[in-house]
JSON list of C-alpha atoms in Angstrom, two decimals:
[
{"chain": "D", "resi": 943, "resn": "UNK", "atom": "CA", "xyz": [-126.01, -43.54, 129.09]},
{"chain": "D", "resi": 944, "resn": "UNK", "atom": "CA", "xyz": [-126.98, -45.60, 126.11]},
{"chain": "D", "resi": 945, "resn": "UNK", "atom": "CA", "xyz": [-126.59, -43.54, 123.10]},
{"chain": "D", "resi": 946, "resn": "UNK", "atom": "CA", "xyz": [-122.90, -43.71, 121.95]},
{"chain": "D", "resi": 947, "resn": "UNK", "atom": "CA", "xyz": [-121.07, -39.84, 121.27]},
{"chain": "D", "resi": 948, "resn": "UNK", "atom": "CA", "xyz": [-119.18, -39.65, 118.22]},
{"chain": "D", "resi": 949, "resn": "UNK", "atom": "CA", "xyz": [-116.40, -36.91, 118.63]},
{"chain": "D", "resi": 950, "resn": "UNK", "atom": "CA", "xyz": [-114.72, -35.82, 115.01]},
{"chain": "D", "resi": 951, "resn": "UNK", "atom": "CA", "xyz": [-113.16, -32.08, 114.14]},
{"chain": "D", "resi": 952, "resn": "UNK", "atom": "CA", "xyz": [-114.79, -32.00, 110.80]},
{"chain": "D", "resi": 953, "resn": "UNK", "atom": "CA", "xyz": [-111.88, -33.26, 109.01]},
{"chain": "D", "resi": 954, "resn": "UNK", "atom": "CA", "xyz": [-111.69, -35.65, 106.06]},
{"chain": "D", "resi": 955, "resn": "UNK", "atom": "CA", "xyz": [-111.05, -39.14, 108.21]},
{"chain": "D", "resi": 956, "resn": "UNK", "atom": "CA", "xyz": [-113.54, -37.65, 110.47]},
{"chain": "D", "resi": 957, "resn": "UNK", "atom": "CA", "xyz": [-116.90, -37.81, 107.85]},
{"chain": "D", "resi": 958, "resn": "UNK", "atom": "CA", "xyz": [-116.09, -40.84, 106.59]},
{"chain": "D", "resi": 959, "resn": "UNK", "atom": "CA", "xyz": [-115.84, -42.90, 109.93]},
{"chain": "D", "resi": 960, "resn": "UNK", "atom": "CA", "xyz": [-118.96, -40.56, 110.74]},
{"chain": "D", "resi": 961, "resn": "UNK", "atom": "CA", "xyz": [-120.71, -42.12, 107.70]},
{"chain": "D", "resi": 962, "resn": "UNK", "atom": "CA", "xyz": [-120.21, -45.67, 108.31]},
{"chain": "D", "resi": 963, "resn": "UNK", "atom": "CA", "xyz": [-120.73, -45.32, 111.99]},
{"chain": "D", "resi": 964, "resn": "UNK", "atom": "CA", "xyz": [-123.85, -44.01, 111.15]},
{"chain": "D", "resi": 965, "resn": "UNK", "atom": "CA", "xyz": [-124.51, -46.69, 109.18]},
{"chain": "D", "resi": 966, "resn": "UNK", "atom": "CA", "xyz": [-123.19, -49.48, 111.36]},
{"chain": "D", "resi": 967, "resn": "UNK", "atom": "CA", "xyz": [-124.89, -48.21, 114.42]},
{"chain": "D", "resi": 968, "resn": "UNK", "atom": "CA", "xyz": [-127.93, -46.16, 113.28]},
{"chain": "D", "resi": 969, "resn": "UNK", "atom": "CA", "xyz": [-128.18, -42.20, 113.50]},
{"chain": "D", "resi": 970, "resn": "UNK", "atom": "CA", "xyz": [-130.49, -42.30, 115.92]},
{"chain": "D", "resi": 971, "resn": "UNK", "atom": "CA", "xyz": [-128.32, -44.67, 118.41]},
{"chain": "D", "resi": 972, "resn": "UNK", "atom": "CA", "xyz": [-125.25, -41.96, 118.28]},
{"chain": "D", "resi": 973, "resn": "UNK", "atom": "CA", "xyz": [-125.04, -38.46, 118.93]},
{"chain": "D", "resi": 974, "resn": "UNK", "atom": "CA", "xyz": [-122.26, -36.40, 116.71]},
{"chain": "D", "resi": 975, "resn": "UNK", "atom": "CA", "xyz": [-120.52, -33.96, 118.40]},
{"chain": "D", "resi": 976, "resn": "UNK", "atom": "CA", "xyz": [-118.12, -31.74, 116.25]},
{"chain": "D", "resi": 977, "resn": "UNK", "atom": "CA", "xyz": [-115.39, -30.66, 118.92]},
{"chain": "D", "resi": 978, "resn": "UNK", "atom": "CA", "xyz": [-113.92, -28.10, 116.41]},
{"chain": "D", "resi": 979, "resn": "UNK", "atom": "CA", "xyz": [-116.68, -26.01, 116.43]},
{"chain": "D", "resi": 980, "resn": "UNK", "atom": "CA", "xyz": [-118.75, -26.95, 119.77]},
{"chain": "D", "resi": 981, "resn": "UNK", "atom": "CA", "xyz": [-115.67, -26.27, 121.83]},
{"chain": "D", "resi": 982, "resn": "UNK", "atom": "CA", "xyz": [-117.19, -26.04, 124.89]},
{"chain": "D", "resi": 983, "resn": "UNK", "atom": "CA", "xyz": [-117.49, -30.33, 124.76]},
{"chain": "D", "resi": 984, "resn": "UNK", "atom": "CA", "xyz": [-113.77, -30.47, 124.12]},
{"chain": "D", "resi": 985, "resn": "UNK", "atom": "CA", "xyz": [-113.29, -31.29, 128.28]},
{"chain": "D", "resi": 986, "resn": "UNK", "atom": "CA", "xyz": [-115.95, -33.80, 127.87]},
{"chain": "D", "resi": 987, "resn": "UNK", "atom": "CA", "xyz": [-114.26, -35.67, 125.36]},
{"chain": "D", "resi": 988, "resn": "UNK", "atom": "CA", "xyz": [-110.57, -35.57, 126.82]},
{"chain": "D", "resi": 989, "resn": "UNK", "atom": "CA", "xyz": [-112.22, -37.06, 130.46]},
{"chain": "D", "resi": 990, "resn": "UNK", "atom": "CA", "xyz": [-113.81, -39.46, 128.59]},
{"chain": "D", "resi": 991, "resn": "UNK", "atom": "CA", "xyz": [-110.17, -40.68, 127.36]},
{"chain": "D", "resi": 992, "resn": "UNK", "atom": "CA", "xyz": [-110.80, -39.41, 123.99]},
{"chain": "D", "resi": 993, "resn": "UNK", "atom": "CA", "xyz": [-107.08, -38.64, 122.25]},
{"chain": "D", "resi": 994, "resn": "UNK", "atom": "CA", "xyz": [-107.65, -37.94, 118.95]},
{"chain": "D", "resi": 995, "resn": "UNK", "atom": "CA", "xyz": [-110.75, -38.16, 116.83]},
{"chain": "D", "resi": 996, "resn": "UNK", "atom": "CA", "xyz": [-112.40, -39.15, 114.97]},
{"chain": "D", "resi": 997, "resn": "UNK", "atom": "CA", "xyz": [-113.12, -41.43, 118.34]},
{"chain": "D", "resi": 998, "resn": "UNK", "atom": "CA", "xyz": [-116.17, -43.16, 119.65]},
{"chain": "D", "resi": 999, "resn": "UNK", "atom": "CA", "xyz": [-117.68, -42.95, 122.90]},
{"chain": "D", "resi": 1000, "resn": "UNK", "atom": "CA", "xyz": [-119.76, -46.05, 123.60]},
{"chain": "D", "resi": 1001, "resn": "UNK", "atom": "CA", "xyz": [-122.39, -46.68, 126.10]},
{"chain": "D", "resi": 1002, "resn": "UNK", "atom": "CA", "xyz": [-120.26, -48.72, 128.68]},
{"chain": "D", "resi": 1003, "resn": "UNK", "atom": "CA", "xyz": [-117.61, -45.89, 128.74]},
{"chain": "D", "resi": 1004, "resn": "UNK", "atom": "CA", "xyz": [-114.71, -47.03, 126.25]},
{"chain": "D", "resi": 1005, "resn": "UNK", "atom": "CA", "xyz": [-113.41, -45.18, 123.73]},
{"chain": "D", "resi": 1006, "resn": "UNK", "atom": "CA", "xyz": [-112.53, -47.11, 120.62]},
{"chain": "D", "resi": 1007, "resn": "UNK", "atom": "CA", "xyz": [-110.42, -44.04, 118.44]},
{"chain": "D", "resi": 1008, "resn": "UNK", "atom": "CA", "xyz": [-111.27, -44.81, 114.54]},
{"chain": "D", "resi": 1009, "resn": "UNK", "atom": "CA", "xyz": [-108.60, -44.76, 112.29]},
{"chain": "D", "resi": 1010, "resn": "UNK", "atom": "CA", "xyz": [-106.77, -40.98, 112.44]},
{"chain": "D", "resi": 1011, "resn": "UNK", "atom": "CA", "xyz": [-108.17, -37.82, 111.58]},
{"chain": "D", "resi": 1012, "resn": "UNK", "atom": "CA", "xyz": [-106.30, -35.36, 114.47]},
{"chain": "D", "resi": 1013, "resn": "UNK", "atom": "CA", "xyz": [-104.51, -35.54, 117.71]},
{"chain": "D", "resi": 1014, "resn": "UNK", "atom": "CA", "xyz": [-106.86, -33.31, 120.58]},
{"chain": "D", "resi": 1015, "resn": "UNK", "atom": "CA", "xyz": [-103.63, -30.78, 120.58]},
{"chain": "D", "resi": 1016, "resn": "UNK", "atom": "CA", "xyz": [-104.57, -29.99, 116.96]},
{"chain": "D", "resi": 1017, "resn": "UNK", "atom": "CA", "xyz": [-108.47, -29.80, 117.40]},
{"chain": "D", "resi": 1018, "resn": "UNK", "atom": "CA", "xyz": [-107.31, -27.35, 120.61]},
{"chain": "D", "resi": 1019, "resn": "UNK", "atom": "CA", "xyz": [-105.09, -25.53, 118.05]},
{"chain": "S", "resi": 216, "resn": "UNK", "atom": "CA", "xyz": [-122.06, -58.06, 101.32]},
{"chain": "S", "resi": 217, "resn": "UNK", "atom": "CA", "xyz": [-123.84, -56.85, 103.85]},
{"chain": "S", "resi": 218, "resn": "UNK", "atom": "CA", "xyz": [-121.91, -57.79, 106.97]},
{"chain": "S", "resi": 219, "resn": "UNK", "atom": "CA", "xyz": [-119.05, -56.53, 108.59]},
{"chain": "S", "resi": 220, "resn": "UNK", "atom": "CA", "xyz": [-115.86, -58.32, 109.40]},
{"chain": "S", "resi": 221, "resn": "UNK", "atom": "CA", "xyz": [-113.79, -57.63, 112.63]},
{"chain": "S", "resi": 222, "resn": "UNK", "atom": "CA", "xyz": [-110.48, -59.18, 112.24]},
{"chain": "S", "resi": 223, "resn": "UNK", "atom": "CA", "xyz": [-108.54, -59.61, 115.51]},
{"chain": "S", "resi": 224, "resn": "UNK", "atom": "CA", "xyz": [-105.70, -61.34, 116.47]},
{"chain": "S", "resi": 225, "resn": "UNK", "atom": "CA", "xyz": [-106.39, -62.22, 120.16]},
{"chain": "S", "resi": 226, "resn": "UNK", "atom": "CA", "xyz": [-104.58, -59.82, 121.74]},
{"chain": "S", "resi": 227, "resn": "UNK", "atom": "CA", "xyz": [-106.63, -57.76, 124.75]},
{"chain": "S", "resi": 228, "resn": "UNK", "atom": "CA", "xyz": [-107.20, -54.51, 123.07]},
{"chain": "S", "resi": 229, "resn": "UNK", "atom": "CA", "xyz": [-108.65, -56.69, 120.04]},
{"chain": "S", "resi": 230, "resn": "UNK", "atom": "CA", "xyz": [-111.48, -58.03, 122.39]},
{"chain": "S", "resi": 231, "resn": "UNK", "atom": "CA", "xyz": [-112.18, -55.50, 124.32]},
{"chain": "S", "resi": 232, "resn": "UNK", "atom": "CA", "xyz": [-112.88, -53.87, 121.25]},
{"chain": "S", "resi": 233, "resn": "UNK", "atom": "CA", "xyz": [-115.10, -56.95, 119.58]},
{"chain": "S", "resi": 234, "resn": "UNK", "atom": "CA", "xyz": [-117.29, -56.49, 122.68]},
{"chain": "S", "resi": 235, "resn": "UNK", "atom": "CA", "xyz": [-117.72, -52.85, 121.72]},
{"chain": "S", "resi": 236, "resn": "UNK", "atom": "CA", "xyz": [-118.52, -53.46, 118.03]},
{"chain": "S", "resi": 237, "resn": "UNK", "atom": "CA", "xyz": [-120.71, -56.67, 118.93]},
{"chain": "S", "resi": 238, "resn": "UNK", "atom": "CA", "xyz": [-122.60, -54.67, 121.74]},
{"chain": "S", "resi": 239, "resn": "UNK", "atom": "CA", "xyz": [-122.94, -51.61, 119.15]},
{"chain": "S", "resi": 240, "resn": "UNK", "atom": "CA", "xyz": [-123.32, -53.61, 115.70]},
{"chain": "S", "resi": 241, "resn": "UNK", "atom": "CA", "xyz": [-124.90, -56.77, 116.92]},
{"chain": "S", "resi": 242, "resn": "UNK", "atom": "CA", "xyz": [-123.27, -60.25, 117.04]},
{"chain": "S", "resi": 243, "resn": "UNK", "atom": "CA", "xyz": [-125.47, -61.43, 114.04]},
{"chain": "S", "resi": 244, "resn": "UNK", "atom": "CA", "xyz": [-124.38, -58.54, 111.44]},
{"chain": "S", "resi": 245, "resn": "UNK", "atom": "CA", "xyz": [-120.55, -59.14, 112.16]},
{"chain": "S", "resi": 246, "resn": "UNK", "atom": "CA", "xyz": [-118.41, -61.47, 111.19]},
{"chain": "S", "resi": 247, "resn": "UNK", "atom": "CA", "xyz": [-115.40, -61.97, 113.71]},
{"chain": "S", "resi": 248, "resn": "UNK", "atom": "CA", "xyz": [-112.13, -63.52, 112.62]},
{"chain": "S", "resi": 249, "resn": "UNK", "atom": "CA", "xyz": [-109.10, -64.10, 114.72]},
{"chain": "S", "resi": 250, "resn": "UNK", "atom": "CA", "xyz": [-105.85, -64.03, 111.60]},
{"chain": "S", "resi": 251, "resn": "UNK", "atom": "CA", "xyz": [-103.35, -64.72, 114.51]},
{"chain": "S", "resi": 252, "resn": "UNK", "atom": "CA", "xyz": [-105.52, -68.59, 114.19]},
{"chain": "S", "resi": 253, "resn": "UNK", "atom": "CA", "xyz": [-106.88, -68.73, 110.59]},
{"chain": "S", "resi": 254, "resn": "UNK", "atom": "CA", "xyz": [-104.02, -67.58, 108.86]},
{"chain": "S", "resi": 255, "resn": "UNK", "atom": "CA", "xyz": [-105.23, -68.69, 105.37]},
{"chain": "S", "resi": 256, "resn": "UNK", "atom": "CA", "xyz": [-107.45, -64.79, 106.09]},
{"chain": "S", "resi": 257, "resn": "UNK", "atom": "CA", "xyz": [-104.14, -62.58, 106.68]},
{"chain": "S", "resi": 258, "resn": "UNK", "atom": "CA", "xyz": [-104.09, -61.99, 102.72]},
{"chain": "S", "resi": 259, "resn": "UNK", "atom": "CA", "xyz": [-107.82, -61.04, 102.62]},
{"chain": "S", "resi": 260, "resn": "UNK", "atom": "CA", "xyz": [-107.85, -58.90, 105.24]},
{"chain": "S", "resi": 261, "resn": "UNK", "atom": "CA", "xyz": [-104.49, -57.19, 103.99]},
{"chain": "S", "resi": 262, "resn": "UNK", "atom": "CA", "xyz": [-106.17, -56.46, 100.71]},
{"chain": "S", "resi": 263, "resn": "UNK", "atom": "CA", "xyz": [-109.34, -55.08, 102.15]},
{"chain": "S", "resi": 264, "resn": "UNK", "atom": "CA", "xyz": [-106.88, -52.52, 103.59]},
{"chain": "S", "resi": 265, "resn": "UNK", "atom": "CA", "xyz": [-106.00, -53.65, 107.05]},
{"chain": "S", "resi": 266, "resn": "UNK", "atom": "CA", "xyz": [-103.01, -52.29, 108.44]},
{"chain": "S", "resi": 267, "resn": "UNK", "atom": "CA", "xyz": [-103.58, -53.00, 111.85]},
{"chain": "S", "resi": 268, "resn": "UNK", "atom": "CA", "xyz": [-105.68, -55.01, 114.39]},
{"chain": "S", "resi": 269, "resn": "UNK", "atom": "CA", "xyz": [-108.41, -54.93, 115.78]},
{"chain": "S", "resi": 270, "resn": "UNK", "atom": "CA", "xyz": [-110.24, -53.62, 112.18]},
{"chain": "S", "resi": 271, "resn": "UNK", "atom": "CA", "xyz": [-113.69, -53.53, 111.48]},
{"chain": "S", "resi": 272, "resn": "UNK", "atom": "CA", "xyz": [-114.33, -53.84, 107.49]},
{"chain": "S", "resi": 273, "resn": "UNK", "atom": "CA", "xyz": [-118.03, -52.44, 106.64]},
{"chain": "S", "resi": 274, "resn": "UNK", "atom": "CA", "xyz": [-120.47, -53.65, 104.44]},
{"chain": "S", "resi": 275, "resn": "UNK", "atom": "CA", "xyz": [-118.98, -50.81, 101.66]},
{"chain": "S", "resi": 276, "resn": "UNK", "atom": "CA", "xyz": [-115.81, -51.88, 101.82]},
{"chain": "S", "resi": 277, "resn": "UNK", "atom": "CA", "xyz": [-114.49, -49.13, 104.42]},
{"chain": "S", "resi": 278, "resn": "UNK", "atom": "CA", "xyz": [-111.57, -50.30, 106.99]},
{"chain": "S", "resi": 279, "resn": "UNK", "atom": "CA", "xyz": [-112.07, -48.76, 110.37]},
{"chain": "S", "resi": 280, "resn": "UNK", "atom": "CA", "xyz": [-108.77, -49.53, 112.35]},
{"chain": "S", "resi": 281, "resn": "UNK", "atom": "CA", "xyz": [-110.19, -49.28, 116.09]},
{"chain": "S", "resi": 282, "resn": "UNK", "atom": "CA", "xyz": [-107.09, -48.68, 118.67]},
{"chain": "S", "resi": 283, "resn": "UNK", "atom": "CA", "xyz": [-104.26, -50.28, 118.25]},
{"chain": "S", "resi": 284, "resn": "UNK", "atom": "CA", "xyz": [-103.22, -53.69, 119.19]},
{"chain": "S", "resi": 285, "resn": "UNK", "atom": "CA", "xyz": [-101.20, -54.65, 116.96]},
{"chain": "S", "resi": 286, "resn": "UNK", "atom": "CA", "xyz": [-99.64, -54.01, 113.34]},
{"chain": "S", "resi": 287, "resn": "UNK", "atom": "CA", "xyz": [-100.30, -57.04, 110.47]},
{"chain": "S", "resi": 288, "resn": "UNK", "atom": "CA", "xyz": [-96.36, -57.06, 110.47]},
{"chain": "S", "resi": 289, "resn": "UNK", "atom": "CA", "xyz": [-96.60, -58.36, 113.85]},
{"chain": "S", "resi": 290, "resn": "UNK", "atom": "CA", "xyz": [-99.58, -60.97, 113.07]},
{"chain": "S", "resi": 291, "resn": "UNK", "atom": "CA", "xyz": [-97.37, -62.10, 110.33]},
{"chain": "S", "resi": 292, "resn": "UNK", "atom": "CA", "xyz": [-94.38, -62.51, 113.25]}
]
């Protein structure tokens, strides 16, 4: 794996840390993956450790969760 | 400005997580500063909007918070 996956719900928090992740890391070194409506990757994200977003799945496997948009309970609903 | 600053305070969440930004960023477009040693920074970084550490400030002014390791109440000590 060496594109990062950031996970976000759509939310406020979410686009923001999405733009300057973006930014930071380059759009075309990180996939965005909008659990809220792609709910079929909502699995993914929770094996990957991911326990609210918006979070950030890098290359080597760690999760580093970006300031607070939604716990996974509320993007499950 | 055009870098971004990482403040940190030392404490094992805070470098696991400058790994993960320096791996994703690169080392030479972020600045990393440990507050829990140069104090003289705590006031910057509290104005920039850090609330907790580790934090990665972008180059517009954002304030990602990354995990938790610890709050700047607790840096202060």
């Amino acid at each position: 794996m060496s594109k990062s996956v950031f996970y976000h719900a759509g939310c406020s928090v979410c686009i923001s840390a999405e733009h300057d992740i973006v930014d930071l890391v380059g759009g075309d070194n990180v996939e965005i993956v909008n659990i809220g409506e792609v709910r079929t990757r909502i699995a993914e994200a929770e094996q990957a450790g991911v326990q609210s977003v918006p979070a950030l799945l890098t290359p080597n496997g760690n999760v580093l969760h970006l300031n607070f948009g939604a716990s996974m309970a509320d993007v499950k609903g």
